Amino acid sequence: MSLEAFKTRVLPVKDKLFRYTLRILKNEDEAKDVVQETLIKVWNKRDEMHAYENMEAWCIRVARNLALDKLKSKHNKSVDIDNAYNLQSSTQSPYSSAEQSDTMSSIHHFINKLPNLQKQVIQLRDIDGFSYQEISDILKQNLNSVKVNLFRARKQVREQLIQVNAYGL
Amino acid sequence: MDSKRIDLLLERYWNCVSTQEEEAEIKAYFNSKVEIPAHLKSTAPLFQYFTKEGEVKMLDKAFDHDLIEKLKQQPKKGKERTLGQSFQNYMKVAAVIALVIATSFVFRMEIWQDDKPELFLVEDTFKTPEEAYAETKRALMLIASKMNHGKREVKKISILSKAESKIKGNRDKNSTATLN
């Protein structure tokens, strides 16, 4: 694959990769680093690319592994990622600006608070629009587990959304 | 889209049985400028969020530029390297084959050497039975003479051991006498 072909075929995935890694890492700089690392890895393995049916899903899988490695090393440094995120939320959340509603910011927060697997499933399905099979391949989970996690994630977000609307919590 | 249709799609969505097309339909509905019924107003922000979040683009041209520069610096997968690698692999295979051949050759030699004495056994050493008898007799006589010589040496040792036991017996008698 030539560099030009890489630019047109692979590079556009960067935004999906960034959104996904940001959801896992909750840190913009780290997510950027992971996306860059992912794309370099993909470039170095461009000869194997034809073996993968779904290039996008393959890229996300590579990014996922790198992001989880980063998250592990972060945990080892005993960083409270939620607190770290909250401190930087004014620059990271796309819904923190004045024109975005509070409810949108709340939804962003609800999803970030979900267990890791549920968070990834809802991101991949409801935001990035992957099929259940693709999510199953990316996360290395069986289809049933993907659906169960998605069901729980949606239910949790829905319940919190109802609470916000009812009590303004 | 009527309210009943969207209610049905939402029910399917919450139960995780909706298709990707149906989910796209829900998103399109909530992002359109139609009047949303009161009972769906609380749900609308969720799908608006999904759509907006999917459109977030935070990696600019500077990111692309840095990345492309880094990609250019990556070591090229040249033909020489591939040939070198394949040559190494061929050498490995050749070494294994050579080892197998050498081992089987040594093994065969061992078997051949084991077979050899059997072949000699069936061969005759002497041409006539008389000659063989005389040679056997001579050999047995030699063994007998050597054995006799050996027996004489053993006799000397037995004298020594008898003397030793006698000395020991005398010592025991003396010690009991002193005790009494």
Coordinates of N, CA and C in Angstrom, one line a residue, chain A:
Chain A
M1 N 0.8 -1.2 0.0 CA 0.0 0.0 0.0 C 0.9 1.3 0.0
S2 N 0.6 2.2 -0.9 CA 1.4 3.4 -1.0 C 0.9 4.4 0.1
L3 N 1.7 5.4 0.3 CA 1.4 6.4 1.3 C 0.1 7.1 1.0
E4 N -0.1 7.3 -0.3 CA -1.3 8.0 -0.8 C -2.5 7.2 -0.5
A5 N -2.4 5.9 -0.8 CA -3.6 5.0 -0.5 C -3.8 4.9 1.0
F6 N -2.8 5.0 1.8 CA -3.0 5.0 3.2 C -3.7 6.2 3.7
K7 N -3.4 7.3 3.0 CA -4.0 8.6 3.4 C -5.5 8.6 3.1
T8 N -5.9 8.0 2.0 CA -7.3 8.0 1.6 C -8.1 6.8 2.3
R9 N -7.4 5.7 2.5 CA -8.2 4.5 3.0 C -8.1 4.4 4.5
V10 N -7.0 4.7 5.1 CA -6.8 4.4 6.5 C -6.9 5.7 7.4
L11 N -6.3 6.7 7.0 CA -6.3 8.0 7.8 C -7.7 8.5 8.2
P12 N -8.7 8.4 7.4 CA -10.0 8.8 7.8 C -10.6 8.1 9.1
V13 N -10.0 7.0 9.4 CA -10.5 6.2 10.6 C -10.0 6.9 11.9
K14 N -9.1 7.9 11.7 CA -8.4 8.5 12.9 C -9.5 9.1 13.9
D15 N -10.6 9.7 13.4 CA -11.5 10.3 14.3 C -12.3 9.2 15.1
K16 N -12.6 8.1 14.5 CA -13.3 7.0 15.2 C -12.3 6.5 16.3
L17 N -11.1 6.3 15.9 CA -10.1 5.8 16.8 C -9.9 6.7 18.0
F18 N -9.9 8.0 17.7 CA -9.7 9.0 18.7 C -10.9 9.0 19.7
R19 N -12.1 9.0 19.2 CA -13.3 9.0 20.0 C -13.3 7.8 20.9
Y20 N -12.9 6.6 20.3 CA -12.9 5.4 21.1 C -11.8 5.4 22.2
T21 N -10.6 5.8 21.8 CA -9.5 5.8 22.8 C -9.7 6.8 23.9
L22 N -10.4 7.9 23.5 CA -10.6 9.0 24.4 C -11.7 8.5 25.5
R23 N -12.6 7.7 25.0 CA -13.6 7.1 25.9 C -12.9 6.2 26.9
I24 N -11.9 5.5 26.5 CA -11.2 4.5 27.4 C -10.3 5.3 28.3
L25 N -9.5 6.2 27.7 CA -8.4 6.8 28.5 C -8.8 8.1 29.2
K26 N -9.9 8.8 28.7 CA -10.4 10.0 29.2 C -9.3 11.1 29.3
N27 N -8.3 11.0 28.4 CA -7.3 12.1 28.3 C -6.9 12.3 26.9
E28 N -7.1 13.5 26.5 CA -7.0 13.9 25.1 C -5.6 13.6 24.5
D29 N -4.5 14.0 25.3 CA -3.1 13.8 24.8 C -2.8 12.3 24.7
E30 N -3.2 11.6 25.7 CA -2.9 10.1 25.6 C -3.7 9.4 24.5
A31 N -4.9 9.9 24.3 CA -5.7 9.3 23.2 C -5.1 9.6 21.9
K32 N -4.5 10.8 21.7 CA -3.9 11.2 20.5 C -2.6 10.3 20.2
D33 N -1.9 10.1 21.3 CA -0.7 9.3 21.2 C -1.0 7.9 20.8
V34 N -2.1 7.4 21.4 CA -2.5 6.0 21.0 C -3.0 5.9 19.6
V35 N -3.7 6.9 19.1 CA -4.1 6.9 17.7 C -2.9 6.9 16.8
Q36 N -1.9 7.8 17.1 CA -0.7 7.9 16.3 C 0.0 6.5 16.3
E37 N 0.1 5.9 17.5 CA 0.8 4.6 17.6 C 0.1 3.6 16.8
T38 N -1.2 3.6 16.9 CA -2.1 2.7 16.1 C -1.8 2.8 14.6
L39 N -1.9 4.0 14.1 CA -1.7 4.2 12.7 C -0.3 3.8 12.2
I40 N 0.7 4.0 13.0 CA 2.1 3.6 12.7 C 2.1 2.1 12.6
K41 N 1.5 1.5 13.6 CA 1.4 0.0 13.6 C 0.7 -0.6 12.4
V42 N -0.4 0.1 12.0 CA -1.1 -0.4 10.9 C -0.3 -0.2 9.6
W43 N 0.4 0.9 9.5 CA 1.3 1.2 8.4 C 2.4 0.1 8.2
N44 N 2.9 -0.2 9.4 CA 4.0 -1.3 9.4 C 3.5 -2.7 9.0
K45 N 2.2 -2.8 9.2 CA 1.6 -4.1 8.9 C 0.7 -4.0 7.6
R46 N 1.0 -3.0 6.8 CA 0.1 -2.8 5.6 C 0.1 -4.0 4.7
D47 N 1.1 -4.8 4.7 CA 1.1 -6.0 3.8 C 0.1 -7.0 4.2
E48 N -0.2 -7.0 5.5 CA -1.2 -8.0 6.1 C -2.6 -7.6 5.9
M49 N -2.8 -6.3 5.6 CA -4.1 -5.7 5.6 C -5.1 -6.4 4.8
H50 N -4.7 -6.9 3.7 CA -5.7 -7.6 2.8 C -6.3 -8.8 3.5
A51 N -5.6 -9.4 4.5 CA -6.1 -10.6 5.2 C -7.3 -10.2 6.1
Y52 N -7.4 -8.9 6.4 CA -8.5 -8.5 7.3 C -9.7 -8.0 6.5
E53 N -10.8 -8.6 6.8 CA -12.0 -8.2 6.0 C -12.4 -6.8 6.3
N54 N -12.4 -6.5 7.6 CA -12.9 -5.2 8.0 C -11.7 -4.4 8.5
M55 N -11.2 -3.5 7.7 CA -10.0 -2.7 8.1 C -10.3 -1.8 9.3
E56 N -11.5 -1.2 9.3 CA -11.8 -0.3 10.4 C -11.8 -1.0 11.7
A57 N -12.5 -2.2 11.7 CA -12.6 -3.0 13.0 C -11.2 -3.4 13.4
W58 N -10.3 -3.7 12.5 CA -9.0 -4.2 12.8 C -8.2 -3.0 13.4
C59 N -8.4 -1.8 12.9 CA -7.7 -0.6 13.4 C -8.2 -0.4 14.9
I60 N -9.5 -0.5 15.1 CA -10.0 -0.2 16.4 C -9.5 -1.3 17.4
R61 N -9.3 -2.5 16.9 CA -8.8 -3.6 17.8 C -7.4 -3.2 18.2
V62 N -6.6 -2.8 17.3 CA -5.2 -2.4 17.6 C -5.2 -1.3 18.6
A63 N -6.1 -0.3 18.3 CA -6.1 0.9 19.2 C -6.6 0.5 20.6
R64 N -7.5 -0.4 20.7 CA -8.0 -0.9 22.0 C -6.9 -1.5 22.8
N65 N -6.1 -2.4 22.2 CA -5.1 -3.1 22.9 C -4.1 -2.0 23.4
L66 N -3.7 -1.1 22.6 CA -2.8 -0.1 23.0 C -3.3 0.8 24.1
A67 N -4.6 1.2 24.0 CA -5.2 2.0 25.0 C -5.3 1.3 26.3
L68 N -5.7 0.0 26.3 CA -5.8 -0.8 27.5 C -4.4 -0.9 28.2
D69 N -3.4 -1.1 27.4 CA -2.0 -1.1 27.9 C -1.7 0.2 28.7
K70 N -2.1 1.3 28.0 CA -1.8 2.6 28.6 C -2.6 2.8 29.9
L71 N -3.8 2.3 29.9 CA -4.7 2.4 31.0 C -4.1 1.6 32.2
K72 N -3.6 0.4 31.9 CA -3.0 -0.4 32.9 C -1.8 0.3 33.6
S73 N -0.9 0.9 32.7 CA 0.2 1.6 33.3 C -0.2 2.8 34.1
K74 N -1.3 3.4 33.7 CA -1.9 4.5 34.4 C -2.4 4.1 35.8
H75 N -3.1 2.9 35.8 CA -3.6 2.4 37.1 C -2.4 2.1 38.0
N76 N -1.3 1.6 37.4 CA -0.1 1.3 38.2 C 0.4 2.5 38.8
K77 N 0.2 3.6 38.2 CA 0.7 4.9 38.8 C -0.3 5.5 39.8
S78 N -1.4 4.7 40.1 CA -2.4 5.1 41.0 C -3.0 6.4 40.8
V79 N -3.4 6.7 39.5 CA -4.0 7.9 39.2 C -5.5 7.7 39.2
D80 N -6.2 8.6 39.8 CA -7.7 8.5 39.8 C -8.1 9.1 38.5
I81 N -8.5 8.3 37.6 CA -8.7 8.8 36.2 C -10.0 9.7 36.2
D82 N -11.0 9.3 37.0 CA -12.2 10.1 37.0 C -11.9 11.5 37.4
N83 N -11.1 11.6 38.5 CA -10.8 13.0 39.0 C -9.9 13.7 38.0
A84 N -9.0 13.0 37.4 CA -8.1 13.6 36.4 C -9.0 14.1 35.3
Y85 N -10.0 13.3 34.9 CA -10.9 13.8 33.8 C -11.7 15.0 34.1
N86 N -12.2 15.0 35.4 CA -13.0 16.1 35.8 C -12.3 17.4 35.8
L87 N -11.0 17.3 36.2 CA -10.2 18.5 36.2 C -10.0 19.1 34.8
Q88 N -10.0 18.2 33.8 CA -9.7 18.7 32.4 C -11.0 18.7 31.6
S89 N -12.1 18.5 32.2 CA -13.3 18.3 31.5 C -13.7 19.5 30.6
S90 N -13.3 20.7 31.0 CA -13.6 21.9 30.3 C -13.0 21.9 28.9
T91 N -11.8 21.2 28.7 CA -11.2 21.1 27.4 C -11.6 19.9 26.7
Q92 N -12.1 18.9 27.4 CA -12.3 17.6 26.7 C -13.7 17.3 26.3
S93 N -14.7 17.7 27.1 CA -16.0 17.4 26.7 C -16.5 18.3 25.6
P94 N -17.0 17.7 24.5 CA -17.5 18.5 23.4 C -18.8 19.2 23.8
Y95 N -19.4 18.9 25.0 CA -20.7 19.5 25.4 C -20.6 20.4 26.5
S96 N -19.3 20.8 26.8 CA -19.2 21.7 28.0 C -19.3 23.2 27.6
S97 N -19.3 23.5 26.3 CA -19.4 24.9 25.8 C -20.8 25.4 26.0
A98 N -20.9 26.7 26.0 CA -22.2 27.3 26.4 C -23.4 26.9 25.6
E99 N -23.1 26.6 24.3 CA -24.3 26.3 23.4 C -24.8 24.9 23.5
Q100 N -24.0 24.1 24.2 CA -24.5 22.7 24.4 C -25.3 22.6 25.7
S101 N -26.3 21.7 25.7 CA -27.2 21.6 26.8 C -26.5 20.9 28.0
D102 N -27.1 21.1 29.2 CA -26.6 20.4 30.3 C -26.8 18.9 30.2
T103 N -28.0 18.6 29.6 CA -28.4 17.2 29.5 C -27.3 16.4 28.7
M104 N -26.8 17.0 27.6 CA -25.8 16.4 26.8 C -24.6 16.1 27.6
S105 N -24.2 17.1 28.4 CA -23.0 16.9 29.2 C -23.2 15.8 30.2
S106 N -24.4 15.8 30.8 CA -24.8 14.7 31.7 C -24.7 13.3 31.1
I107 N -25.2 13.2 29.8 CA -25.2 11.9 29.1 C -23.7 11.5 28.9
H108 N -22.9 12.5 28.5 CA -21.5 12.2 28.3 C -20.8 11.6 29.6
H109 N -21.2 12.2 30.7 CA -20.7 11.8 32.0 C -21.3 10.4 32.4
F110 N -22.6 10.2 32.1 CA -23.2 8.9 32.5 C -22.4 7.8 31.7
I111 N -22.2 8.0 30.5 CA -21.5 6.9 29.7 C -20.1 6.7 30.2
N112 N -19.4 7.8 30.5 CA -18.0 7.6 31.0 C -18.0 6.9 32.3
K113 N -19.1 7.0 33.1 CA -19.1 6.4 34.4 C -19.5 4.9 34.3
L114 N -19.9 4.4 33.2 CA -20.3 3.0 33.0 C -19.1 2.1 33.2
P115 N -19.3 0.8 33.5 CA -18.2 -0.2 33.5 C -17.5 -0.2 32.2
N116 N -16.2 -0.5 32.2 CA -15.4 -0.3 31.0 C -16.0 -1.0 29.7
L117 N -16.4 -2.3 29.9 CA -16.9 -3.0 28.7 C -18.2 -2.4 28.2
Q118 N -19.1 -2.0 29.1 CA -20.4 -1.4 28.7 C -20.1 -0.1 28.0
K119 N -19.2 0.6 28.5 CA -18.8 1.9 27.9 C -18.3 1.7 26.5
Q120 N -17.5 0.7 26.3 CA -16.9 0.5 24.9 C -18.0 0.0 24.0
V121 N -18.9 -0.9 24.5 CA -20.0 -1.4 23.6 C -20.9 -0.3 23.2
I122 N -21.3 0.6 24.1 CA -22.3 1.6 23.7 C -21.6 2.6 22.7
Q123 N -20.3 2.9 23.0 CA -19.5 3.7 22.1 C -19.5 3.1 20.6
L124 N -19.2 1.9 20.6 CA -19.0 1.2 19.3 C -20.3 1.1 18.5
R125 N -21.4 0.8 19.3 CA -22.7 0.6 18.6 C -23.4 1.9 18.4
D126 N -23.7 2.6 19.4 CA -24.6 3.8 19.3 C -23.9 5.0 18.7
I127 N -22.6 5.1 18.9 CA -21.9 6.3 18.3 C -21.2 6.0 17.0
D128 N -20.5 4.9 17.0 CA -19.7 4.6 15.8 C -20.4 3.7 14.8
G129 N -21.5 3.1 15.2 CA -22.4 2.4 14.3 C -21.9 1.0 13.8
F130 N -21.1 0.3 14.7 CA -20.6 -1.0 14.3 C -21.7 -2.1 14.5
S131 N -21.6 -3.1 13.7 CA -22.6 -4.2 13.9 C -22.2 -5.1 15.1
Y132 N -23.1 -5.9 15.6 CA -22.8 -6.7 16.8 C -21.6 -7.6 16.5
Q133 N -21.5 -8.2 15.3 CA -20.4 -9.1 14.9 C -19.1 -8.3 15.0
E134 N -19.1 -7.1 14.4 CA -17.9 -6.3 14.4 C -17.4 -6.0 15.9
I135 N -18.4 -5.7 16.7 CA -18.1 -5.4 18.1 C -17.5 -6.6 18.8
S136 N -18.2 -7.7 18.5 CA -17.7 -9.0 19.1 C -16.3 -9.3 18.7
D137 N -15.9 -9.0 17.4 CA -14.5 -9.2 16.9 C -13.5 -8.2 17.6
I138 N -14.0 -7.0 17.7 CA -13.1 -6.0 18.3 C -12.8 -6.3 19.8
L139 N -13.9 -6.6 20.5 CA -13.7 -6.7 21.9 C -13.4 -8.2 22.3
K140 N -13.3 -9.1 21.4 CA -13.1 -10.5 21.6 C -14.1 -11.0 22.7
Q141 N -15.3 -10.7 22.5 CA -16.4 -11.1 23.4 C -17.4 -11.9 22.5
N142 N -18.1 -12.8 23.0 CA -19.2 -13.5 22.2 C -20.4 -12.5 22.0
L143 N -21.2 -12.9 21.0 CA -22.3 -12.0 20.6 C -23.2 -11.8 21.8
N144 N -23.5 -12.8 22.6 CA -24.4 -12.7 23.7 C -23.9 -11.7 24.7
S145 N -22.6 -11.8 25.0 CA -22.0 -10.9 26.0 C -22.1 -9.4 25.5
V146 N -21.9 -9.3 24.2 CA -22.0 -7.9 23.6 C -23.4 -7.4 23.8
K147 N -24.4 -8.2 23.5 CA -25.8 -7.7 23.7 C -26.2 -7.5 25.1
V148 N -25.7 -8.4 26.0 CA -26.0 -8.2 27.4 C -25.4 -6.9 27.9
N149 N -24.1 -6.6 27.6 CA -23.5 -5.4 28.0 C -24.1 -4.2 27.4
L150 N -24.6 -4.3 26.2 CA -25.2 -3.1 25.5 C -26.6 -2.9 26.2
F151 N -27.3 -3.9 26.5 CA -28.6 -3.8 27.2 C -28.4 -3.1 28.5
R152 N -27.4 -3.6 29.3 CA -27.2 -3.0 30.6 C -26.8 -1.5 30.5
A153 N -25.9 -1.2 29.5 CA -25.4 0.1 29.4 C -26.6 1.1 29.0
R154 N -27.4 0.7 28.1 CA -28.6 1.5 27.6 C -29.5 1.7 28.8
K155 N -29.8 0.6 29.5 CA -30.7 0.7 30.7 C -30.2 1.7 31.7
Q156 N -28.9 1.6 32.0 CA -28.3 2.4 33.0 C -28.4 3.9 32.6
V157 N -28.1 4.2 31.3 CA -28.1 5.6 30.8 C -29.6 6.1 30.8
R158 N -30.5 5.2 30.4 CA -31.9 5.6 30.4 C -32.4 6.0 31.7
E159 N -32.1 5.1 32.7 CA -32.6 5.4 34.1 C -32.0 6.7 34.6
Q160 N -30.8 6.9 34.4 CA -30.2 8.2 34.8 C -30.7 9.4 34.1
L161 N -31.1 9.2 32.9 CA -31.7 10.3 32.1 C -33.1 10.6 32.6
I162 N -33.8 9.5 33.0 CA -35.1 9.7 33.6 C -35.0 10.5 34.9
Q163 N -34.0 10.2 35.7 CA -33.8 10.8 37.0 C -33.5 12.3 36.8
V164 N -32.7 12.6 35.8 CA -32.3 14.0 35.5 C -33.5 14.8 35.1
N165 N -34.4 14.1 34.3 CA -35.6 14.8 33.8 C -36.6 15.0 34.9
A166 N -36.7 14.0 35.8 CA -37.7 14.0 36.9 C -37.3 15.0 38.0
Y167 N -36.0 14.8 38.4 CA -35.6 15.5 39.6 C -34.5 16.6 39.4
G168 N -34.0 16.6 38.1 CA -33.0 17.6 37.8 C -31.6 17.2 38.5
L169 N -31.4 15.9 38.7 CA -30.2 15.4 39.4 C -29.0 15.3 38.5

